[in-house]
Tab-separated table of C-alpha atoms in Angstrom:
chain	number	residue	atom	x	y	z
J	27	UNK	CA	0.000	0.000	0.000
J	28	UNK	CA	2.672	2.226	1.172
J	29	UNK	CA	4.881	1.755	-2.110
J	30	UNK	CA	2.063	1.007	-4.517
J	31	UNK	CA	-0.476	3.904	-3.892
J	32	UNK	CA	2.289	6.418	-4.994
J	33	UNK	CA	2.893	4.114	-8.179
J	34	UNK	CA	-1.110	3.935	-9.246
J	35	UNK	CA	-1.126	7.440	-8.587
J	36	UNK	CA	1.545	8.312	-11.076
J	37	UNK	CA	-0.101	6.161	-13.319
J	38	UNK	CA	-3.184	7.254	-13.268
J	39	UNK	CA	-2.598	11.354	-13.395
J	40	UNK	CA	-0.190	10.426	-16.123
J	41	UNK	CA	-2.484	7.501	-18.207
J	42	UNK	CA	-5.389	10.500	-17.803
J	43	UNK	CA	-3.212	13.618	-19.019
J	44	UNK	CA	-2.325	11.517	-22.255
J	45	UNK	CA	-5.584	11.215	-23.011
J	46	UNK	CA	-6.826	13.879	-22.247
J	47	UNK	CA	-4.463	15.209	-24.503
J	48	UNK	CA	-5.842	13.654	-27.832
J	49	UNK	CA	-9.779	14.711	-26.818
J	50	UNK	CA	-10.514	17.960	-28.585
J	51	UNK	CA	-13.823	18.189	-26.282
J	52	UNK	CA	-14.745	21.131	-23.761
J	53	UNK	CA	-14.939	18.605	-20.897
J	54	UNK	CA	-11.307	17.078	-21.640
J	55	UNK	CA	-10.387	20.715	-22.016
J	56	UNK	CA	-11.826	22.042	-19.005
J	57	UNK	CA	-10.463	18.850	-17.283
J	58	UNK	CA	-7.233	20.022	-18.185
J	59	UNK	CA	-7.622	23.435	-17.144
J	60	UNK	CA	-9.264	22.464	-13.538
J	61	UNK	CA	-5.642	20.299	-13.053
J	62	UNK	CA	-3.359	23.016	-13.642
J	63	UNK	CA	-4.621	24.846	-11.416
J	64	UNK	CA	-4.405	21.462	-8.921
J	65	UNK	CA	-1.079	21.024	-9.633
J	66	UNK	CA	-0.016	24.763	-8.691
J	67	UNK	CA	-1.826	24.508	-5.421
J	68	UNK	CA	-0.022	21.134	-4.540
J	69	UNK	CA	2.716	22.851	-5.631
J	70	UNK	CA	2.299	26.081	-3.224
J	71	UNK	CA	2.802	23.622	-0.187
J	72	UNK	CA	5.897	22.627	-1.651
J	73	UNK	CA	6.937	26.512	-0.899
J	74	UNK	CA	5.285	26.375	2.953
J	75	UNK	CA	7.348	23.237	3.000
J	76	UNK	CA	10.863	24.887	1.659
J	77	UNK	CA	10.457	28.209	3.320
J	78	UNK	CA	9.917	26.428	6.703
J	79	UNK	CA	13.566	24.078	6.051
J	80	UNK	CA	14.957	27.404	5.779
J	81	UNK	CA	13.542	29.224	8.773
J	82	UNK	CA	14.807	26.047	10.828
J	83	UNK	CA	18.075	26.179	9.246
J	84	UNK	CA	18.897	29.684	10.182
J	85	UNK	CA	17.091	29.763	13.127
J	86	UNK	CA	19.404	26.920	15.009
J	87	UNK	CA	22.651	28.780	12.972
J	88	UNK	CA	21.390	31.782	15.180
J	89	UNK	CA	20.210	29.677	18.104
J	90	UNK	CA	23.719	27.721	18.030
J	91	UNK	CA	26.013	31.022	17.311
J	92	UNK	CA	27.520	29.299	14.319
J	93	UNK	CA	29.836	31.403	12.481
J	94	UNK	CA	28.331	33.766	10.219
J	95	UNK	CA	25.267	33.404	12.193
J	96	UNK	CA	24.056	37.258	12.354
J	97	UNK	CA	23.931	37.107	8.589
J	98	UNK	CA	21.292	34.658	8.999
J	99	UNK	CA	19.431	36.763	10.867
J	100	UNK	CA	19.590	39.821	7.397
J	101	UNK	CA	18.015	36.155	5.698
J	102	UNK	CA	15.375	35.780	7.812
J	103	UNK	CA	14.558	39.548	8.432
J	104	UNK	CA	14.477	40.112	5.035
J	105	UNK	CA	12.408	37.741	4.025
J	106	UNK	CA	9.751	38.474	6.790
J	107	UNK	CA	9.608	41.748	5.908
J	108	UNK	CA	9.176	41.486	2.779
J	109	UNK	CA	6.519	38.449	2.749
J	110	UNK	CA	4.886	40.767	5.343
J	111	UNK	CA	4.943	44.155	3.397
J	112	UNK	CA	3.551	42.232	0.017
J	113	UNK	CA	0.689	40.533	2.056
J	114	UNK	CA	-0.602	43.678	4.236
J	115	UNK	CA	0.273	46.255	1.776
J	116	UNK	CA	-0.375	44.787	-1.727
J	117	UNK	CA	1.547	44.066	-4.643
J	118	UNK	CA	0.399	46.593	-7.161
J	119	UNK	CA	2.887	48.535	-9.186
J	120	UNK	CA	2.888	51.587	-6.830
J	121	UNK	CA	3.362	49.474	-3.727
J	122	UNK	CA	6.194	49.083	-1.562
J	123	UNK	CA	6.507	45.769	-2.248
J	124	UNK	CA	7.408	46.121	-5.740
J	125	UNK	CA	9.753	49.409	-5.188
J	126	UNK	CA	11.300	46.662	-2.886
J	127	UNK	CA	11.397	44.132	-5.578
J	128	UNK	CA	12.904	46.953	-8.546
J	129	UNK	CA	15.094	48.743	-6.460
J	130	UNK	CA	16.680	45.727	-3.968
J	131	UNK	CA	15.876	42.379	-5.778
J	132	UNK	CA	16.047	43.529	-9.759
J	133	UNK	CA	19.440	45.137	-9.416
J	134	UNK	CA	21.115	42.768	-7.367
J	135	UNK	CA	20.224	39.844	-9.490
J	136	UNK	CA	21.271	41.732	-12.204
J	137	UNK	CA	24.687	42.895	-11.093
J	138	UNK	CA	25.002	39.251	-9.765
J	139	UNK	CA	24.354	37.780	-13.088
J	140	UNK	CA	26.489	40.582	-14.790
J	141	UNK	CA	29.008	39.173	-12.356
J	142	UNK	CA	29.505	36.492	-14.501
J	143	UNK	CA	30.834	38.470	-17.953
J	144	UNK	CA	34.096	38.891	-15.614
J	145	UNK	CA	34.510	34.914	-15.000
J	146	UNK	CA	33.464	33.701	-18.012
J	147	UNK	CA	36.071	36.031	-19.976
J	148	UNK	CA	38.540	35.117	-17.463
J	149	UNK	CA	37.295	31.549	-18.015
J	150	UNK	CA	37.525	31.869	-21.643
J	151	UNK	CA	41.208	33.490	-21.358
J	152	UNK	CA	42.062	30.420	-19.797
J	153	UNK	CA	40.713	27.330	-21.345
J	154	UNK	CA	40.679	28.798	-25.080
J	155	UNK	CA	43.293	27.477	-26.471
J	156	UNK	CA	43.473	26.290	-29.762
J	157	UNK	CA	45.170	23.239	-29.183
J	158	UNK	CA	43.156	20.922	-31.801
J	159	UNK	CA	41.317	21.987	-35.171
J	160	UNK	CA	37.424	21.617	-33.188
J	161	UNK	CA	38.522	24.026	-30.298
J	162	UNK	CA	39.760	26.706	-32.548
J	163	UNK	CA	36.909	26.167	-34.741
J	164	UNK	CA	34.828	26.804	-31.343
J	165	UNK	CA	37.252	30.219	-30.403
J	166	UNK	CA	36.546	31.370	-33.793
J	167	UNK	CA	32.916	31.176	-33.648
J	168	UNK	CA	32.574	32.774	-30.103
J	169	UNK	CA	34.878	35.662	-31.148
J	170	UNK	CA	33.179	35.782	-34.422
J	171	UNK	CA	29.464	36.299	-32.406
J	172	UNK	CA	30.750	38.816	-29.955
J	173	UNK	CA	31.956	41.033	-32.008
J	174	UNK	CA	28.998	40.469	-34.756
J	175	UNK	CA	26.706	41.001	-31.873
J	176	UNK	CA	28.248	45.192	-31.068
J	177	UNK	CA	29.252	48.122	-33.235
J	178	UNK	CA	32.563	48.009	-33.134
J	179	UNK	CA	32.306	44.107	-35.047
J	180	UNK	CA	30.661	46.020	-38.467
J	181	UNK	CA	33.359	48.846	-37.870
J	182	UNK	CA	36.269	45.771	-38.713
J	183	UNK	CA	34.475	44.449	-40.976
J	184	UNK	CA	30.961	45.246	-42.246
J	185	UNK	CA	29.620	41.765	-43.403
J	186	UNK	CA	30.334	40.663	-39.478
J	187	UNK	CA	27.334	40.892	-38.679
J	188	UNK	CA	25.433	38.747	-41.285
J	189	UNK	CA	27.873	36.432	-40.729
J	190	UNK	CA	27.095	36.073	-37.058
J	191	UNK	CA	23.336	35.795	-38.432
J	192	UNK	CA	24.365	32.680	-40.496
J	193	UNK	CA	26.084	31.295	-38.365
J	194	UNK	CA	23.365	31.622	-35.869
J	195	UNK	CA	20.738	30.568	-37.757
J	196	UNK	CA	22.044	27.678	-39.579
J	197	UNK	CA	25.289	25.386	-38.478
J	198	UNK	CA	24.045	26.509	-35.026
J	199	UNK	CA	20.397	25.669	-35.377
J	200	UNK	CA	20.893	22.167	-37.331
J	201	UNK	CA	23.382	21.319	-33.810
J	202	UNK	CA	21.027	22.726	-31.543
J	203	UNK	CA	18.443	20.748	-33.358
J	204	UNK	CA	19.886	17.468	-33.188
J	205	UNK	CA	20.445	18.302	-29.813
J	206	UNK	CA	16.716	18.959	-28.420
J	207	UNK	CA	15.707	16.122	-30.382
J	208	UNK	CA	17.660	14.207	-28.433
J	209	UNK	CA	16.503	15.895	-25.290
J	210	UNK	CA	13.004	15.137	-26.557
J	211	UNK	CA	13.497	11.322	-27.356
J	212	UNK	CA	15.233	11.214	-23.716
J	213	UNK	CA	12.457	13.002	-21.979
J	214	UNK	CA	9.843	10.936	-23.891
J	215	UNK	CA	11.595	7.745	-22.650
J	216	UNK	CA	12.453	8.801	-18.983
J	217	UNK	CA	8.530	10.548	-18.879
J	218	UNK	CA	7.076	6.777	-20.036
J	219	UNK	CA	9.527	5.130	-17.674
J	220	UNK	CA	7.668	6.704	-14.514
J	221	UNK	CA	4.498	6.063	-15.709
J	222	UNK	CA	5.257	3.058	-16.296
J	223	UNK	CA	6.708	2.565	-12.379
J	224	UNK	CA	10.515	2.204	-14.005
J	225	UNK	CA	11.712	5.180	-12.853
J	226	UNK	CA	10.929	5.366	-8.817
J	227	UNK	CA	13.758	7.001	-7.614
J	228	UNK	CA	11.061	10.620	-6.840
J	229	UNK	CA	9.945	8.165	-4.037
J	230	UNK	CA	13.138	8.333	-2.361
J	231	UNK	CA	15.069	5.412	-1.180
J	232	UNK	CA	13.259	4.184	1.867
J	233	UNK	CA	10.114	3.360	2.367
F	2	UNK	CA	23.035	62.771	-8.804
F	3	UNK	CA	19.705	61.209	-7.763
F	4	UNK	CA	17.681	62.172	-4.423
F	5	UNK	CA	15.724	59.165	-4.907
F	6	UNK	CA	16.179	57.249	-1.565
F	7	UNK	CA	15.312	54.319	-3.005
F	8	UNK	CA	17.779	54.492	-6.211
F	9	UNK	CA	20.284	55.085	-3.740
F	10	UNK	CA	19.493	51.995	-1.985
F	11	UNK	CA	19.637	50.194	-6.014
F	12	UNK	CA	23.092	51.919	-6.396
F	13	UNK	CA	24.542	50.556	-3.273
F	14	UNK	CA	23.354	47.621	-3.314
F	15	UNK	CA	24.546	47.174	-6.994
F	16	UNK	CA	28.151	48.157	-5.918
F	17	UNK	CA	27.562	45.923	-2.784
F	18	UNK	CA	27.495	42.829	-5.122
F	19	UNK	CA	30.192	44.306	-7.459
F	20	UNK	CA	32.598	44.622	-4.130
F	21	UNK	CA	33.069	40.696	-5.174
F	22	UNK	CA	35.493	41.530	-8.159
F	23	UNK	CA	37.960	42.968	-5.657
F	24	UNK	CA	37.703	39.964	-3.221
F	25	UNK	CA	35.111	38.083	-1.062
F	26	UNK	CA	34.345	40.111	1.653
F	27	UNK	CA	31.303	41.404	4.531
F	28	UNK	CA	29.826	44.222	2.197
F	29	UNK	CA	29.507	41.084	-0.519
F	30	UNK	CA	28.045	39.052	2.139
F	31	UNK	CA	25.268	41.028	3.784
F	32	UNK	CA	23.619	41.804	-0.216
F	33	UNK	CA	24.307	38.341	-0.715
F	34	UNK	CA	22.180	36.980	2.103
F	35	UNK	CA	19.603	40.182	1.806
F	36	UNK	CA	19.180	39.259	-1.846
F	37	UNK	CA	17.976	35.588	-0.492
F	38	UNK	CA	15.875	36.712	1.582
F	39	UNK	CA	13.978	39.339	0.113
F	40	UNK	CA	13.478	36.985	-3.007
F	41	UNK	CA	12.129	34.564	-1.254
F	42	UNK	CA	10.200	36.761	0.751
F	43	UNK	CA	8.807	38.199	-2.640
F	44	UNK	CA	8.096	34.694	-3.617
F	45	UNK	CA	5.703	34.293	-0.701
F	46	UNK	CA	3.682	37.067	-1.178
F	47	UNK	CA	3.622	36.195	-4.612
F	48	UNK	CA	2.086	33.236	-3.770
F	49	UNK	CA	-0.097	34.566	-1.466
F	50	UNK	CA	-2.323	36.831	-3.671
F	51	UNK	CA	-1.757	34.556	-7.010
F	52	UNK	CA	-1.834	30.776	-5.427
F	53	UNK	CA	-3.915	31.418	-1.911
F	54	UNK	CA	-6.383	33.734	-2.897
F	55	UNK	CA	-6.915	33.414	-6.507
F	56	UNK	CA	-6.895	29.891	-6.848
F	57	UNK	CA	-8.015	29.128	-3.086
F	58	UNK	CA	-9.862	31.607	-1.397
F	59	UNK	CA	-11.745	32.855	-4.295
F	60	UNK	CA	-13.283	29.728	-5.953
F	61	UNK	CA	-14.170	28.351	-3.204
F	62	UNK	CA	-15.641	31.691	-0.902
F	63	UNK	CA	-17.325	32.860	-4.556
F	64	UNK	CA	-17.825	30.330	-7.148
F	65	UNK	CA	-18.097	27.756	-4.450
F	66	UNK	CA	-15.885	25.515	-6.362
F	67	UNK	CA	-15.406	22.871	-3.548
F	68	UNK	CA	-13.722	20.279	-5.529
F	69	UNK	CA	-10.552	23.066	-4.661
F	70	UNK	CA	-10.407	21.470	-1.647
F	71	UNK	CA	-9.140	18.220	-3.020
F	72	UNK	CA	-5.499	19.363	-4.218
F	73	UNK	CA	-5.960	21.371	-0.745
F	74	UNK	CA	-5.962	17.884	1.073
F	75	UNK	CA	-3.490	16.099	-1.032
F	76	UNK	CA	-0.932	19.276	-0.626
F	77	UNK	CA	-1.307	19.274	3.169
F	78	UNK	CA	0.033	15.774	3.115
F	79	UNK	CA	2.977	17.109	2.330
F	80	UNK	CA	2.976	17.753	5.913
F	81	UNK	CA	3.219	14.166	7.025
F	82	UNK	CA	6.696	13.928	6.406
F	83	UNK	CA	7.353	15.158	9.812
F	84	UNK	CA	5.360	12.152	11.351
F	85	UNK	CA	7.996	8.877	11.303
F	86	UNK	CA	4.492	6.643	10.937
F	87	UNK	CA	2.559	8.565	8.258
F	88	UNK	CA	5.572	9.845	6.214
F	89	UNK	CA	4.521	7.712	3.633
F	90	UNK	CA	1.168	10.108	2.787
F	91	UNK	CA	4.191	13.191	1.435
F	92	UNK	CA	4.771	10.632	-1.159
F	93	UNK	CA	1.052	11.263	-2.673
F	94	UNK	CA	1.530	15.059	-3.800
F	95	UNK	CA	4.492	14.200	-5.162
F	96	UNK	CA	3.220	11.249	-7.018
F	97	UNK	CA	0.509	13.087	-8.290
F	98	UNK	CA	2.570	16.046	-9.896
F	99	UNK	CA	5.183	13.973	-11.365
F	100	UNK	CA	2.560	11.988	-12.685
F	101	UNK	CA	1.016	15.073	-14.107
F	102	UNK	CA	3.989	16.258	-15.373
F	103	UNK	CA	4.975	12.756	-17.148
F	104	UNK	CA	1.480	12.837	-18.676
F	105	UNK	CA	1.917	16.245	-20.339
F	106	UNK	CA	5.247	16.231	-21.471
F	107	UNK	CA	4.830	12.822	-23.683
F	108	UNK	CA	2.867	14.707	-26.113
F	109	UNK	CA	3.713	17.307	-25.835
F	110	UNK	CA	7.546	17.022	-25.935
F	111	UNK	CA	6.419	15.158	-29.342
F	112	UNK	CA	4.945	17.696	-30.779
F	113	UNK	CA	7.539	20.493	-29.704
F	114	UNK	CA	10.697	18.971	-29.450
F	115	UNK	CA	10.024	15.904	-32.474
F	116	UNK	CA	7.137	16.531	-34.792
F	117	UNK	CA	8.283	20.587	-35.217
F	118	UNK	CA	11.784	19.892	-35.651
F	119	UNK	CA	11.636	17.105	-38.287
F	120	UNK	CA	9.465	18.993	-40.113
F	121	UNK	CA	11.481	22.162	-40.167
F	122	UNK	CA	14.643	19.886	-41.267
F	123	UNK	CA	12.992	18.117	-43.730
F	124	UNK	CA	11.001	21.052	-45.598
F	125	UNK	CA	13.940	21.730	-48.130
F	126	UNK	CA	12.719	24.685	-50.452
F	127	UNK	CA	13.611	22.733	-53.692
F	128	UNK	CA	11.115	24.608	-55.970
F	129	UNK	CA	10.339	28.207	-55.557
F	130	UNK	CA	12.991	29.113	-52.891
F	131	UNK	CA	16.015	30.884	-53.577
F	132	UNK	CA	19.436	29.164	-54.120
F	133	UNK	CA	20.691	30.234	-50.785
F	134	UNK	CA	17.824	29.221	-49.128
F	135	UNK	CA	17.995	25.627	-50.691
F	136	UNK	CA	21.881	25.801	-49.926
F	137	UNK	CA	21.468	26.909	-45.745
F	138	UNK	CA	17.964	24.188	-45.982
F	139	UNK	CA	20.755	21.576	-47.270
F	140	UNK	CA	23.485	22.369	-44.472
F	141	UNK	CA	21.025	22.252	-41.646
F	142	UNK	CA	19.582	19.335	-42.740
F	143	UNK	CA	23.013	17.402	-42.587
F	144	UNK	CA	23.901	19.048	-39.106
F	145	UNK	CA	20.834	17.769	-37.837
F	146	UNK	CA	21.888	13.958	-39.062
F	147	UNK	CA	25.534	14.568	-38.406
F	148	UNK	CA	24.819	15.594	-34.644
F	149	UNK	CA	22.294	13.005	-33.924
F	150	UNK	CA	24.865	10.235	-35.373
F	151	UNK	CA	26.978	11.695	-33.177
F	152	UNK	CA	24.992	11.212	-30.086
F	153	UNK	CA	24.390	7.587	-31.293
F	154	UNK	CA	25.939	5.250	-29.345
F	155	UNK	CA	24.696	1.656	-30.254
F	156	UNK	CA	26.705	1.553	-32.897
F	157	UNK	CA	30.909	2.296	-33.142
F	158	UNK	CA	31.757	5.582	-34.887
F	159	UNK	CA	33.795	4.062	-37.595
F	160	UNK	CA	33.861	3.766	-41.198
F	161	UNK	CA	30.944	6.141	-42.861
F	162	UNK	CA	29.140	6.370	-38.973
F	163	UNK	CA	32.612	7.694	-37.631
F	164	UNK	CA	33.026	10.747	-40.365
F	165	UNK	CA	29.261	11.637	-40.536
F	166	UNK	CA	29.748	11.594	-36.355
F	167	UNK	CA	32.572	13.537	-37.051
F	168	UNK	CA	31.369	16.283	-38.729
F	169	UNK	CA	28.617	16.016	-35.857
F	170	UNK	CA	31.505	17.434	-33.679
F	171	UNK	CA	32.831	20.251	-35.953
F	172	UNK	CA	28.709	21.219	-35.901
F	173	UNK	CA	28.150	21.116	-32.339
F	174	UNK	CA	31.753	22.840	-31.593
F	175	UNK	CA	30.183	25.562	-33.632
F	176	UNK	CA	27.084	25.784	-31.819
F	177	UNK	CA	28.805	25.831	-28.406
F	178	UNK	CA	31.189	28.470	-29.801
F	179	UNK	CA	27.802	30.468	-30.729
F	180	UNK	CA	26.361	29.818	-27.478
F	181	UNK	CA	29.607	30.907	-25.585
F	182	UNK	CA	29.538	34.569	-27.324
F	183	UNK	CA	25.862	34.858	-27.129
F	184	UNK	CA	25.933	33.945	-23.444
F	185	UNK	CA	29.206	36.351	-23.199
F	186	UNK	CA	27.102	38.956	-24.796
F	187	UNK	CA	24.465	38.882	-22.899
F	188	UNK	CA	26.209	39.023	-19.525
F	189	UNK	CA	27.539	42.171	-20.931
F	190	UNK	CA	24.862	43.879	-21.708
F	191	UNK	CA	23.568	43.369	-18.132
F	192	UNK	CA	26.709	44.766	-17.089
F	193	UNK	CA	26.098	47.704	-19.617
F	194	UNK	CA	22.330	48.283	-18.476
F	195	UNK	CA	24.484	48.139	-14.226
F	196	UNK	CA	26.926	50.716	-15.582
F	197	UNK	CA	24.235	53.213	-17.423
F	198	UNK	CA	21.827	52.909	-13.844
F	199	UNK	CA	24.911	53.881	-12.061
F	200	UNK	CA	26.380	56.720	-14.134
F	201	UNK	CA	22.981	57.905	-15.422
F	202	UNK	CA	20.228	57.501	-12.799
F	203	UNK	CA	22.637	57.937	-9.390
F	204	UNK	CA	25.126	60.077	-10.118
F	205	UNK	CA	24.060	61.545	-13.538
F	206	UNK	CA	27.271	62.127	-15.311
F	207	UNK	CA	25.776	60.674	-18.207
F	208	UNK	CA	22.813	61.664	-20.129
């Protein structure tokens, strides 16, 4: 019961969804509909669930003094706050909440992500090297797209840019291509594989 | 220069998270663990008004939908993972959303990822289309064979499979190469879009 409830359930959502799937009707339609919405709910405890590991974890990092353990408490504040703030006081476009979320969260993620031009040129610098005829193939390209992709590429050369265009849009498509069709063959397989009560390991190891 | 509190607080913060070029130090730290919290904080309230109340609350207080309460139930027994005797029951949310998500992707992922793709190879422009059409329809249509030969393992890459697999690699080298400058390009721009806030909205040196 324990180990085969989960497996019929899997089975059954998943048996039902493919069917549902090749039934142009309203009601299969509407059935749909009425289970995405299911599935977000479920999927809102899986946030009560997460948000409460994390208040335990920094709570006994404060509790036990561990090092770093005041910047814990910025975590939690910060996240009470604003939870707080976006519940009580709304989240239109003039609220507080959402000059929290342009001027604290918008710009931090992106200088954070912006981080990342400095590694992955430094990166780049490092492991670049055109020791065989494929990795200099894949220098040239890169160097070829950056500077297709700014001003100062059609100012060495003007057909830089259509080039990058080409490039782009056909030997990199037909990879790419070949690529997610792989992806889709795989996800096809591993997808049939749980319905199927293959693949179990989402039910964890024990019991 | 601004006397926008809050673009102050953007500015800061932004040169906060920048501090981590120079080294890994406390001003680093604190936006680090302020940017966790107030995104997840912003994820709750989130939640709150677009999960909670528009999917709970509201059906059922309003269109007295009660069959909301079912993926109510099966989310709270998400809950009994905390119990060592009824730990069993988190497994049935989790069932049921993989499940789900099995169900939808099989045909789905056919359609996008296998039916499209195909198509789009195969749909050479033989009549009507112009020569350089037919000529980029005719190299994408060999990546796409080339890289998928490549990824195909149940037979050795020699003889005709091993230089067909080999040009696979020259293709996908290519497309990584692309992908590397694009990605590149991107982060740069974000670092652009960083540099303009800074020198245009704070301080105004630019215009």
């Amino acid at each position: 019961m324990k180990r085969r409830l989960p497996l019929i359930i899997v089975m059954l959502t998943g048996i039902g969804m493919i069917i549902q799937y090749f039934i142009p009707h309203p009601v299969s339609k509407a059935i749909y509909k009425q289970s995405i919405d299911w599935v977000i709910i479920i999927s809102a405890f899986y946030l009560v669930l997460g948000v409460g590991g994390i208040f335990i974890i920094n709570y006994q990092k404060i509790k036990r003094r561990k090092e770093g353990w005041w910047l814990s408490i910025i975590t939690l504040s910060a996240l009470i706050i604003t939870a707080l703030i976006g519940i009580f006081g709304g989240i239109d476009n003039k609220s507080v909440f959402m000059d929290i979320f342009m001027y604290i969260q918008l710009p931090m993620q992106a200088a954070m992500f912006s981080l990342l031009a400095f590694y992955i040129a430094s990166a780049a610098f490092r492991s670049f090297r055109a020791r065989t005829p494929e990795a200099t193939v894949l220098l040239i390209t890169a160097t070829i797209v950056m500077l297709g992709r700014v001003p100062i590429g059609s100012l060495i050369y003007r057909g830089l840019p259509g080039i990058t265009e080409w490039i782009l849009s056909t030997v990199s498509l037909a990879a790419q291509r070949g690529i997610l069709l792989g992806v889709g063959l795989g996800s096809i397989a591993t997808s049939m594989k749980i319905i199927l009560g293959i693949e179990r390991s989402y039910l964890g190891g024990g019991e | 220069m601004s006397t926008n509190i809050w673009i102050w607080i953007a500015a800061l913060l932004t040169l906060a998270i920048y501090s981590f070029l120079y080294k890994d130090n406390i001003v680093y730290k604190i936006a680090e663990y302020l940017l966790v919290g107030v995104s997840i904080g912003y994820s709750i309230a989130i939640t709150w008004y677009n999960v909670v109340i528009a999917k709970m609350v509201v059906p059922i207080r309003d269109q007295h939908n009660f069959l909301i309460i079912i993926p109510i139930l099966i989310g709270m027994f998400m809950f009994a993972r905390f119990s060592k005797k009824h730990g069993w029951l988190s497994k049935i949310p989790i069932s049921f959303v993989i499940g789900w998500g099995a169900g939808v992707a099989i045909p789905l992922q056919f359609e996008t990822s296998i039916v499209e793709h195909v198509k789009n190879t195969i749909a050479i422009p033989w009549f009507g289309g112009n020569i350089l059409l037919l000529v980029n329809a005719i190299i994408i249509f060999i990546g796409v064979i080339a890289t998928l030969i490549y990824f195909y393992f149940s037979t050795p890459h020699k003889g005709v499979i091993g230089k067909v697999a080999n040009l696979g690699i020259w293709y996908i080298m290519i497309a990584f190469g692309a992908s590397f400058g694009y990605t590149v390009m991107a982060r740069i721009s974000l670092f652009i879009d960083r540099a303009q806030f800074l020198l245009h909205d704070w301080l105004g040196l630019i215009h």
